[in-house]
CSV table of C-alpha atoms (C1' of nucleotides) and ligand atoms in Angstrom, one decimal:
chain,number,residue,atom,x,y,z
Y,1,MET,CA,102.5,124.5,67.2
Y,2,SER,CA,102.9,121.4,69.3
Y,3,THR,CA,105.9,121.1,70.8
Y,4,ALA,CA,104.9,118.2,72.7
Y,5,VAL,CA,106.8,115.2,71.8
Y,6,ASP,CA,105.1,113.0,69.3
Y,7,ILE,CA,106.6,109.5,70.7
Y,8,ALA,CA,104.3,109.2,73.3
Y,9,GLY,CA,104.9,105.5,74.9
Y,10,PRO,CA,101.8,104.2,76.5
Y,11,SER,CA,102.1,103.6,80.1
Y,12,SER,CA,100.4,100.5,79.8
Y,13,PRO,CA,98.7,98.5,76.8
Y,14,ASP,CA,95.2,99.9,77.7
Y,15,GLN,CA,96.0,103.5,76.4
Y,16,GLY,CA,96.0,104.3,73.1
Y,17,THR,CA,98.7,105.0,71.2
Y,18,THR,CA,99.9,108.3,68.7
Y,19,SER,CA,101.8,108.1,65.6
Y,20,CYS,CA,105.6,108.7,65.5
Y,21,ALA,CA,107.7,109.3,62.8
Y,22,LYS,CA,109.5,105.8,61.9
Y,23,ILE,CA,113.0,105.7,62.9
Y,24,PRO,CA,115.6,103.8,61.1
Y,25,ASN,CA,116.4,100.4,62.6
Y,26,GLU,CA,119.8,100.8,63.9
Y,27,PRO,CA,121.3,98.6,66.4
Y,28,LEU,CA,122.2,99.8,69.8
Y,29,ARG,CA,125.3,100.5,70.8
Y,30,ARG,CA,126.9,97.2,72.2
Y,31,SER,CA,128.1,99.5,75.5
Y,32,LEU,CA,124.6,100.2,75.8
Y,33,LYS,CA,123.1,96.7,75.7
Y,34,ARG,CA,123.4,95.7,79.2
Y,35,SER,CA,123.0,92.0,79.7
Y,36,SER,CA,120.6,90.7,77.1
Y,37,HIS,CA,118.0,93.2,77.0
Y,38,PRO,CA,115.9,92.0,73.8
Y,39,TYR,CA,114.8,95.0,72.0
Y,40,THR,CA,116.8,98.0,70.3
Y,41,LEU,CA,115.9,101.8,71.2
Y,42,SER,CA,114.5,101.8,67.7
Y,43,GLN,CA,112.2,98.8,68.3
Y,44,TYR,CA,110.9,100.6,71.7
Y,45,ILE,CA,110.2,103.7,69.7
Y,46,SER,CA,108.9,102.3,66.6
Y,47,THR,CA,106.8,99.3,67.9
Y,48,PRO,CA,103.9,100.8,70.0
Y,49,SER,CA,102.6,103.0,67.2
Y,50,ALA,CA,102.1,102.7,63.3
Y,51,PRO,CA,101.5,105.0,60.8
Y,52,ALA,CA,97.7,104.2,60.7
Y,53,PRO,CA,95.9,103.8,63.8
Y,54,VAL,CA,96.3,100.0,64.6
Y,55,ASP,CA,93.6,97.8,66.3
Y,56,VAL,CA,95.5,96.3,69.4
Y,57,SER,CA,93.3,93.6,69.8
Y,58,SER,CA,93.2,92.4,66.4
Y,59,LEU,CA,97.0,92.8,66.5
Y,60,LEU,CA,97.4,90.5,69.6
Y,61,GLN,CA,94.9,88.0,68.1
Y,62,SER,CA,96.7,87.7,64.8
Y,63,SER,CA,100.1,87.3,66.5
Y,64,SER,CA,99.0,84.1,68.4
Y,65,ALA,CA,96.8,82.8,65.6
Y,66,LEU,CA,98.7,83.2,62.6
Y,67,HIS,CA,102.1,81.7,63.9
Y,68,HIS,CA,101.9,78.1,62.6
Y,69,HIS,CA,102.9,76.5,66.1
Y,70,HIS,CA,104.8,73.3,66.3
Y,71,HIS,CA,103.0,71.9,69.2
Y,72,HIS,CA,105.1,71.1,72.3
Y,73,HIS,CA,103.7,68.5,74.8
Y,74,GLN,CA,104.1,70.2,78.0
Y,75,HIS,CA,104.0,67.4,80.0
Y,76,GLN,CA,100.4,67.6,80.0
Y,77,ALA,CA,98.0,65.0,78.2
Y,78,GLY,CA,94.7,66.0,77.4
Y,79,PRO,CA,94.1,70.1,77.5
Y,80,PRO,CA,95.8,72.0,74.6
Y,81,SER,CA,98.6,73.6,75.9
Y,82,LYS,CA,99.2,77.0,74.5
Y,83,PRO,CA,102.1,77.5,72.0
Y,84,ARG,CA,104.8,79.4,73.5
Y,85,ARG,CA,104.1,83.0,72.4
Y,86,ALA,CA,106.9,85.4,71.4
Y,87,PRO,CA,107.0,88.7,73.3
Y,88,CYS,CA,105.0,91.4,71.8
Y,89,TRP,CA,104.5,94.9,72.4
Y,90,PRO,CA,103.3,95.0,75.9
Y,91,ASP,CA,106.1,93.0,76.9
Y,92,MET,CA,108.3,95.3,75.3
Y,93,TRP,CA,107.3,98.6,76.8
Y,94,GLU,CA,107.2,96.7,80.5
Y,95,SER,CA,109.9,94.2,80.7
Y,96,PRO,CA,108.9,92.0,84.0
Y,97,SER,CA,112.5,91.4,84.9
Y,98,GLY,CA,113.7,95.2,84.4
Y,99,LEU,CA,112.3,98.5,85.9
Y,100,HIS,CA,109.2,99.3,83.7
Y,101,LEU,CA,109.6,101.6,81.1
Y,102,ALA,CA,106.4,103.6,82.3
Y,103,HIS,CA,107.4,103.6,85.9
Y,104,ALA,CA,110.8,104.4,84.8
Y,105,ALA,CA,109.7,107.7,82.8
Y,106,GLU,CA,107.5,108.3,85.9
Y,107,LEU,CA,109.8,108.1,88.8
Y,108,LEU,CA,112.6,110.0,86.4
Y,109,MET,CA,110.1,112.7,86.1
Y,110,ARG,CA,108.8,112.8,89.5
Y,111,ALA,CA,112.2,113.1,90.2
Y,112,GLY,CA,112.8,115.9,88.3
Y,113,LEU,CA,109.3,117.5,89.3
Y,114,LEU,CA,110.2,116.9,93.1
Y,115,ALA,CA,113.6,118.7,92.5
Y,116,LEU,CA,111.9,121.6,90.8
Y,117,ASN,CA,108.7,122.0,92.8
Y,118,PRO,CA,107.9,119.6,95.6
Y,119,SER,CA,104.2,120.2,95.5
Y,120,ALA,CA,104.1,119.0,92.0
Y,121,GLU,CA,105.2,115.6,93.2
Y,122,GLN,CA,101.9,115.8,95.6
Y,123,ALA,CA,99.8,116.6,92.5
Y,124,ALA,CA,101.2,113.9,90.9
Y,125,LEU,CA,100.3,111.2,93.3
Y,126,VAL,CA,96.8,112.4,93.7
Y,127,GLN,CA,94.2,110.4,92.1
Y,128,PRO,CA,91.6,112.5,89.6
Y,129,GLY,CA,88.8,111.3,91.9
Y,130,GLY,CA,91.0,112.0,95.3
Y,131,GLN,CA,89.4,108.7,96.7
Y,132,PRO,CA,91.7,106.5,98.7
Y,133,GLU,CA,90.5,104.1,95.9
Y,134,GLU,CA,88.8,101.0,96.7
Y,135,GLU,CA,91.4,98.1,97.1
Y,136,GLU,CA,90.2,95.2,94.8
Y,137,ASP,CA,88.9,95.2,91.2
Y,138,ALA,CA,86.2,98.0,91.2
Y,139,LEU,CA,85.8,98.3,87.6
Y,140,MET,CA,85.8,102.0,88.1
Y,141,GLY,CA,86.2,104.2,84.9
Y,142,CYS,CA,89.4,105.5,85.8
Y,143,GLY,CA,90.9,105.5,82.3
Y,144,THR,CA,94.3,106.9,82.9
Y,145,GLU,CA,96.4,105.6,85.8
Y,146,PHE,CA,99.8,107.4,85.1
Y,147,GLN,CA,99.4,110.9,83.8
Y,148,PRO,CA,101.8,111.3,81.1
Y,149,PHE,CA,104.2,114.4,81.9
Y,150,LEU,CA,103.3,117.2,79.6
Y,151,GLY,CA,101.4,115.3,77.4
Y,152,ALA,CA,103.5,112.8,76.4
Y,153,TRP,CA,106.0,109.8,77.7
Y,154,PHE,CA,109.5,109.5,76.8
Y,155,PRO,CA,110.9,106.4,75.7
Y,156,PHE,CA,113.2,105.7,78.1
Y,157,SER,CA,114.9,102.5,78.1
Y,158,PRO,CA,116.2,100.8,81.2
Y,159,ALA,CA,119.2,99.5,79.3
Y,160,LEU,CA,119.8,103.5,78.6
Y,161,PHE,CA,118.8,104.6,82.1
Y,162,PRO,CA,120.3,102.0,84.5
Y,163,LEU,CA,120.3,104.5,87.3
Y,164,ALA,CA,116.7,104.4,87.2
Y,165,ALA,CA,116.8,101.4,88.7
Y,166,GLY,CA,118.0,102.9,91.9
Y,167,PHE,CA,114.8,105.0,92.1
Y,168,GLN,CA,112.7,102.1,92.1
Y,169,MET,CA,113.0,100.8,95.8
Y,170,GLY,CA,112.9,102.4,98.9
Y,171,GLY,CA,111.1,102.1,102.4
Y,172,ALA,CA,110.7,99.0,104.3
Y,173,ALA,CA,107.4,97.3,103.0
Y,174,HIS,CA,109.5,94.4,102.2
Y,175,TRP,CA,110.1,94.3,105.7
Y,176,ARG,CA,106.7,94.2,106.6
Y,177,SER,CA,105.9,91.6,104.1
Y,178,ALA,CA,108.7,89.3,104.6
Y,179,ALA,CA,108.4,89.4,108.6
Y,180,ALA,CA,104.5,88.8,108.1
Y,181,ALA,CA,105.5,85.8,106.2
Y,182,VAL,CA,108.2,84.8,108.7
Y,183,ALA,CA,105.8,85.5,111.5
Y,184,ALA,CA,103.0,83.6,110.2
Y,185,ALA,CA,105.5,80.5,109.5
Y,186,ALA,CA,106.4,80.7,113.2
Y,187,ALA,CA,102.9,80.9,114.5
Y,188,ALA,CA,102.2,77.8,112.1
Y,189,GLY,CA,105.3,76.2,114.0
Y,190,ALA,CA,107.4,75.9,110.6
Y,191,GLY,CA,110.7,75.7,110.1
Y,192,GLU,CA,113.0,77.7,107.9
Y,193,GLY,CA,112.5,77.4,104.4
Y,194,MET,CA,108.6,77.1,105.3
Y,195,GLU,CA,107.9,80.5,105.1
Y,196,GLY,CA,104.4,81.6,104.4
Y,197,LYS,CA,103.7,83.4,101.2
Y,198,ARG,CA,104.4,87.3,101.0
Y,199,LYS,CA,101.7,89.4,100.5
Y,200,ARG,CA,101.9,92.5,98.2
Y,201,CYS,CA,103.0,95.9,99.8
Y,202,GLY,CA,100.1,97.6,98.5
Y,203,GLU,CA,102.2,100.6,98.2
Y,204,CYS,CA,104.2,100.2,95.3
Y,205,VAL,CA,103.2,101.7,92.0
Y,206,PRO,CA,102.2,98.5,90.4
Y,207,CYS,CA,100.4,97.5,93.6
Y,208,ARG,CA,98.4,100.8,93.1
Y,209,ARG,CA,97.2,99.8,89.7
Y,210,GLN,CA,93.4,99.3,89.8
Y,211,ARG,CA,93.1,97.3,86.7
Y,212,ASN,CA,94.4,94.3,85.0
Y,213,CYS,CA,96.0,95.0,81.5
Y,214,ASP,CA,94.2,92.2,80.3
Y,215,GLN,CA,97.3,91.9,77.6
Y,216,CYS,CA,100.4,90.8,79.5
Y,217,SER,CA,101.2,87.0,79.4
Y,218,SER,CA,99.8,86.8,83.1
Y,219,CYS,CA,96.5,88.2,82.1
Y,220,ARG,CA,96.2,86.4,78.9
Y,221,ASN,CA,97.1,83.3,80.5
Y,222,ARG,CA,95.2,83.9,83.9
Y,223,LYS,CA,93.2,80.8,83.6
Y,224,ARG,CA,96.3,78.4,84.1
Y,225,GLY,CA,98.8,81.0,84.8
Y,226,HIS,CA,97.6,82.1,88.1
Y,227,GLN,CA,99.6,85.2,88.3
Y,228,ILE,CA,98.6,88.4,88.7
Y,229,CYS,CA,98.9,91.1,85.5
Y,230,LYS,CA,102.3,92.1,85.5
Y,231,TYR,CA,101.7,95.6,85.5
Y,232,ARG,CA,100.5,94.7,88.9
Y,233,LYS,CA,102.9,92.6,90.2
Y,234,CYS,CA,104.4,94.1,93.6
Y,235,GLU,CA,107.7,95.4,93.4
Y,236,GLU,CA,108.6,93.8,96.5
Y,237,LEU,CA,107.6,90.3,95.5
Y,238,LYS,CA,109.6,90.5,92.6
Y,239,ARG,CA,112.5,90.7,95.0
Y,240,LYS,CA,113.3,87.1,96.0
Y,241,PRO,CA,114.4,86.7,99.8
Y,242,GLY,CA,117.9,86.2,99.8
Y,243,GLY,CA,118.6,88.0,96.9
Y,244,PRO,CA,120.9,90.7,96.2
Y,245,GLY,CA,119.6,93.9,98.5
Y,246,PHE,CA,116.8,92.1,100.2
Y,247,ASP,CA,118.1,93.5,103.2
Y,248,SER,CA,119.2,96.7,101.8
Y,249,ARG,CA,117.5,99.4,100.0
Y,250,VAL,CA,118.9,102.5,98.1
Y,251,PRO,CA,118.3,105.4,100.1
Y,252,GLY,CA,116.8,109.0,99.2
Y,253,PHE,CA,114.2,107.9,96.9
Y,254,ASP,CA,110.9,106.6,98.4
Y,255,LEU,CA,108.3,107.7,95.7
Y,256,ARG,CA,105.3,105.2,97.1
Y,257,GLY,CA,102.4,106.8,98.6
Y,258,SER,CA,102.3,107.2,102.2
Y,259,GLU,CA,100.4,104.4,104.3
Y,260,PHE,CA,97.0,105.7,104.8
Y,261,THR,CA,96.6,106.8,101.2
Y,262,LEU,CA,96.5,103.3,100.2
Y,263,GLY,CA,93.7,100.9,100.3
Y,264,LEU,CA,95.6,97.9,101.6
Y,265,ALA,CA,97.3,99.9,104.1
Y,266,GLN,CA,93.9,100.7,105.6
Y,267,GLU,CA,92.7,97.4,105.3
Y,268,ARG,CA,95.9,96.1,107.2
Y,269,ALA,CA,94.8,98.7,109.8
Y,270,HIS,CA,91.6,97.2,110.2
Y,271,ALA,CA,92.4,94.1,110.3
Y,272,ALA,CA,95.2,94.9,113.1
Y,273,LEU,CA,92.3,96.9,115.1
Y,274,ASP,CA,89.9,93.8,114.5
Y,275,GLY,CA,92.4,91.5,115.9
S,1,DT,C1',115.9,85.2,80.8
S,2,DT,C1',110.5,84.6,79.9
S,3,DA,C1',105.9,81.6,78.9
S,4,DC,C1',103.3,78.5,81.0
S,5,DA,C1',101.7,75.5,84.0
S,6,DC,C1',100.4,73.6,88.4
S,7,DG,C1',99.5,73.1,93.5
S,8,DT,C1',97.5,75.6,97.3
S,9,DA,C1',98.1,79.3,100.6
S,10,DG,C1',95.6,83.0,102.0
S,11,DT,C1',91.2,85.4,102.1
S,12,DA,C1',86.4,86.3,102.0
D,1,DT,C1',82.9,77.1,99.5
D,2,DA,C1',85.3,80.2,95.2
D,3,DC,C1',88.2,82.9,94.2
D,4,DT,C1',93.3,85.1,93.8
D,5,DA,C1',97.6,85.0,93.1
D,6,DC,C1',102.5,83.4,95.3
D,7,DG,C1',105.8,80.1,95.0
D,8,DT,C1',107.8,76.8,91.9
D,9,DG,C1',109.0,73.7,88.4
D,10,DT,C1',109.8,73.0,83.2
D,11,DA,C1',110.4,74.1,78.7
D,12,DA,C1',112.4,77.3,75.3
H,301,LIG,ZN1,98.2,92.1,82.7
H,302,LIG,ZN1,103.8,96.5,95.9
DNA sequence: TTACACGTAGTA
DNA sequence: TACTACGTGTAA
C-alpha cells in the first residue's frame, strides 16, 4: 500500500503532477486568509492536478488564447501589447510576493530533518551530480532540483504557515550585494539614491536554480519583460532597500548553501583574485 | 498586489 | 557588440 501522500504539488511547473482526489471548494476561514491571498486552500490542492493527465502546455496556450481580450493600449503604438493574463497555476504554486510554496515546503521539511538528523540536511543539499554546478544556463539534464520529501510535496500554503516566512532568510548576503552596489556607486562618484544595480546573491534557493521554468510570467514575457524567471529571482533582491527588516534578519535559520558550494561564490572569488 | 513594459547597468 | 536582468513606471 502506498502511504505516500498523493497530493503532490510540483516544486515547479516543469515537473509532472500526479492525480489527487477532488476536494470540495470550501472557502478559507477568514482568520486564515491573511492579507489578500488570492487562492483558497482547496484551489491550491485541486488546481495543479486533474482527474486525467493534463497537458500543461496546451493548458497554458488555451488560457491565453481562449480569453476574448478587450485590448488595452499600453501607451504603446505599434507592437501588439499582450492582453493581461489572469494568474494561472504556476502562479498559484509560487506567489512572487510570498514565500514560495515549494520553498516553504522544502524549508519546513529541512527544518524538520535538521532537527531529527543533521546529516540528512547535508544530503538534501547535495546535488545528484555532486558538482558545484555550472552557473549560467548550462542546459544539463538535471530534471529535479528540489527533491520531494518521502515522495510527495505537501500543499503548504504560505497563508497557513506564516511562520515559514521566518525560515526563508538569514545570513548577510544582502549586506554584500547592497554594500557592493553602494561601493560601486561610490566608486562612480554617485550620490545617495544613485546606487548601482544589486547583484543576485547566488546562494539562496532561487539563485541556485539552474533552469528557467518557461511558464511563469517572467519567462513567458521574457522578450519584453527583461526579468529573470520568478523561480530564480534572488531572495535578496526581492527585499527592497529601506524595506522592513532589510538591515536585520531572523536568526537561527540559514538554510542556504555554503559559500563555496555555489557557482557564483566561486565566480566572485575568482574575480576577487583576478583583481 | 501582479503583469507587462522599457531603459539601461553590468557583463562577457 | 550582444545578452541578461535590475530598477522603475504604469495599468488593472
Ligand atoms: Zn519562470
Ligand atoms: Zn539569491
